Amino acid sequence: MKEKASWTKTTCAYCGVGCGVEAKINAQGLLDIRGDKEHPANYGQLCSKGLALGETVSHEGRLLHPSINGADTDWPTALEHVATQFSEIIKEHGKDAVAFYASGQLLTEDYYVANKLMKGFIGSGNIDTNSRLCMSSSVVGHKRAFGSDTVPICYEDLDHAEMVVITGSNLAWCHPVLFQRLKAAKKARPELFIVVIDPRKTDSCAIADLHLAIEPGSDVALFNGLLSYLAEHNKIDTDYIRNYTEGFETTLESALDDNDDPIQLLKKLSLPAEQLATFYQKFASIEKVVTIYSQGVNQSSQGSDKVNSILNCHLATGRIGKVGMGPFSVTGQPNAMGGREVGGLANTLAAHMEFGDENDHALISDFWNTDNLATAPGLKAIELFDAIAEGKIKAVWIMATNPVVSLPNSNKTIEALKKCPLVVVSDCIKDTATTRVANVLLPAQGWSEKSGTVTNSERRISRQRRLLPTPGEGKADWWIISEVAKRMGFSDAFNFLHEGEVFAEYAKMTTLGNEDGKTRDLNLIGLTQLDAKGYGKLTPQQWPVTTLQETIVHQRMFSDNLFFTPSQKAQFIAVTHALPKAECSEEYPLLLNSGRIRDHWHTMTRTGLSSRLSAHISEPFISINAAEAQYHHLKDGDLVEINSASGSALVRASISEAITNKQAFMPIHWNQANAKKASVCALITAHTDQSSGQPEFKATPIKIAKWVFKGEALLLSRRKLKLDHFDYWIEQKVADGYLYRLADKTAPEQIQEKIQQLISDRKGKNLNYCTSNDDQTPLYRYANIQDQQVKCAFVVSANLQQQALDWMQHLLELPLDVDIERSMISGVVEGKLAQGKIVCACKQVGENSIKDAIQNQGCNSAEKVSQCTSAGTGCGSCIPDIEQMVDEYRLVLN
Ligand SMILES: Nc1nc2c(c(=O)[nH]1)N[C@H]1C(S)=C(S)[C@@H](COP(=O)(O)OP(=O)(O)OC[C@H]3O[C@@H](n4cnc5c(=O)[nH]c(N)nc54)[C@H](O)[C@@H]3O)O[C@H]1N2
Ligand SMILES: Nc1nc2c(c(=O)[nH]1)N[C@H]1C(S)=C(S)[C@@H](COP(=O)(O)OP(=O)(O)OC[C@H]3O[C@@H](n4cnc5c(=O)[nH]c(N)nc54)[C@H](O)[C@@H]3O)O[C@H]1N2
Ligand code: SF4
Ligand SMILES: [Mo]
């Protein structure tokens, strides 16, 4: 009983699944973590990132104090500085000369206050958010079709669906707990038909009956083709269309026009006829269909049209608002949905009210008691940074996002921010690519220190709770913003004493002119009476909340077939296929796609602190297939220089059959804080969707060439090192230190000397060996031993083999009785099976152990491998990888 009492319920810091977490402070002052069995988002499950939350709450790298132009200062000075500078710039240049750039990683309370200050009191629409890069095409699609930004389904629908279409989403890696839920449903009901639509063969295909590797950007053609097929085969719901929708005829006409020639359609999609036929037949004949979609749909120059092409098919079949069916835009960030609720996007007002609606303006002005409410939408993210570059915006406050890494055209973003007279950044981490170009740094509380609410993909509001004390002088984001607001002269409106007061005000706002929830979808009337105690104890609530629910309810929207358009009918939107904005050419022949890997989160400021999460994929890469590699004379692991019209990058080649000819894929995570030149956004030009302003992140023409070096090195250090004088370097967190991979145009001998100069602390025992590789080239090994511990070590050669990495990895763990000198000469740690690349992050099992289990211990299924090695027994996200290895190595055996 006693133990149970010490677990606190909170919500995961990462993706929009919004899993319930239970956390307990352990003896090290860090957190033990487990899934919350009572939370309806995950019923106790967590993925590798959620399970590793406890490893990211150390104080390593934290921003501890406010600073102005590089000098630490106190809070009153920093707040006064920001308030005065903003006020003066507004006085001199007008209210549109300032801007906020916020994030789906803020809590609803933070977001609410930021929006209130900018739109309500400064009086400008210039608050936009990284959700512009993420969800804005879905927002446009929803609003055009439903008259409101509403995700209609609830997670429970996955348990009832008979067909699930996953399009433009790598659910297995990006929403792993939902993927596991789907996998369990498939296991229980093998007839559940799963389709993955993605130009790449991702891990999500592991449970798919059909994978459509469509041509990048051809989604509208695919779904227009589906709409035409449904109509031609009398598989539409004519009653539903007649009674509850508008615009079907013209939409169908345009879809038919788009696909008048079936051969042309197959060509546009690059698909075999039978695959397309199977997809269309299944969709037509199966009633309960859920279509999950994410960034392969949204992050496109026609993202909004892609969204509507999907919604059209659901509306035409009446498959919305009913059990086991509906379109499902999965949200990315933990509070992507909350930000949309409180008006975080430049073109919306709070509580789903709208610019241009006089009634909404009057309601808000009255509620906030302001006569300065913004009257027009502000600039969308890309326009906003353009305005900074042009000197029109002279002060920007960036909160909980890292735009130097995540906005397209990084070089331009850096130049814009360098030129901007005032760049304020609130972050919990000190050294990020964006904090490097800030004038004022404000330390924010991080996950586990902050307190408030987030809304997940199924519209469920959950509490994030404070568990640990904040290091240094970090403060809650809502507090920081309110304190600046007060100093700008808006005291009365920002006198919040507690985050619960902010929430209560927001809940009340959702009811303005909407007491019955019939005017707007978002209604929290049941939460308006929460006092501090009630807020403290708040259990997950799915909106709309008519009354506070003691037990878990699962609601879907539009079950009454009424929509929030003027006619209350859903709208079909006519859309036509168009190619991505930038096309490949002779100069830039490959199309670059970008996205996520399983164990890292965005710009790695937090997952990069976990050695476990850093082990699965430890180095930035560009994925191409074997034919493309051969054409460019590349081997797996070669370094590759990548160039586009906007910039360049230098990463390793990863050869994979998951990717098609003429295409390439790069992860978004690495950047200047942890690599020399691995930022994918440096390559991307800012082409945007006309309606949503969302950038096209998944289709950039590039060229690649092998990058030739003279020597490379692995360097292990207990402390962080600065390595910018090497041509190539990346940093990886390992237990108790950092592992660096280096490559340089200078010879191994010089590299060896350059590294020696870097390592200033030479106390203790220095072991230096120069042996040679199989090809007789020199191989340098060095280790510095202090207090019976390896403090620093390196290996340098013209070409390093995997063996060198295995040696390095084991050096950190070397027990003191191992003969370190013998190991230095042989380059192996005897008696240890080298792990190889880590496959299972939770249990830290490497590919060599798994290979050994398959080949030498008779494990012929993923289940047996799990029993034998414990790989896959944590969150389960690596099981597709294990299955693939079983297939691969069993084949070799046969
Ligand atoms: N591990 C991990 N999980 C995360 C995050 C993370 O950083 N790491 N971030 C979170 C956030 S904020 C977000 S927004 C989500 C994103 O989640 P996802 O959208 O699932 O992730 P991405 O990898 O960006 O892209 C999804 C897929 O779109 C495919 N794609 C590219 N072009 C096209 C196309 O033209 N058509 C179709 N149909 N598909 C295409 C890509 O090949 C890719 O596999 O993940 C969330 N979860
Ligand atoms: N090429 C390419 N680019 C992309 C994408 C893509 O698929 N391809 N995806 C886009 C998408 S969908 C997204 S969502 C973005 C994500 O991109 P970003 O938002 O730039 O990435 P993060 O690393 O999540 O940045 C969050 C920052 O906030 C800090 N932080 C964390 N918690 C708090 C807090 O409570 N308060 C404060 N003040 N700071 C905090 C973190 O330390 C970190 O510096 O990237 C976009 N960019
Ligand atoms: S799926 Fe993973 S990252 Fe997403 S909320 Fe759940 S535990 Fe966190
Ligand atoms: Mo996102």
mmCIF file of C-alpha atoms and ligand atoms in Angstrom, residues 12 14-15 17-19 46-47 49-50 175-177, ligand 3:
data_model
loop_
_atom_site.group_PDB
_atom_site.id
_atom_site.type_symbol
_atom_site.label_atom_id
_atom_site.label_comp_id
_atom_site.label_asym_id
_atom_site.label_seq_id
_atom_site.Cartn_x
_atom_site.Cartn_y
_atom_site.Cartn_z
ATOM 1 C CA CYS A 12 4.172 11.403 -21.296
ATOM 2 C CA TYR A 14 6.410 13.165 -26.175
ATOM 3 C CA CYS A 15 3.907 12.205 -28.815
ATOM 4 C CA VAL A 17 -0.913 9.508 -28.186
ATOM 5 C CA GLY A 18 -0.753 11.132 -24.746
ATOM 6 C CA CYS A 19 0.006 8.049 -22.693
ATOM 7 C CA LEU A 46 4.594 2.745 -22.953
ATOM 8 C CA CYS A 47 7.037 2.907 -25.857
ATOM 9 C CA LYS A 49 10.777 6.902 -25.312
ATOM 10 C CA GLY A 50 8.121 6.891 -22.618
ATOM 11 C CA HIS A 175 2.813 6.613 -32.339
ATOM 12 C CA PRO A 176 4.096 3.267 -31.069
ATOM 13 C CA VAL A 177 1.471 2.617 -28.411
HETATM 14 S S1 SF4 B 3 3.478 6.369 -27.590
HETATM 15 FE FE1 SF4 B 3 5.454 6.604 -26.547
HETATM 16 S S2 SF4 B 3 6.100 8.715 -26.914
HETATM 17 FE FE2 SF4 B 3 3.912 8.564 -27.430
HETATM 18 S S3 SF4 B 3 2.890 9.238 -25.549
HETATM 19 FE FE3 SF4 B 3 3.018 6.998 -25.491
HETATM 20 S S4 SF4 B 3 4.912 6.532 -24.369
HETATM 21 FE FE4 SF4 B 3 4.983 8.695 -24.959
#
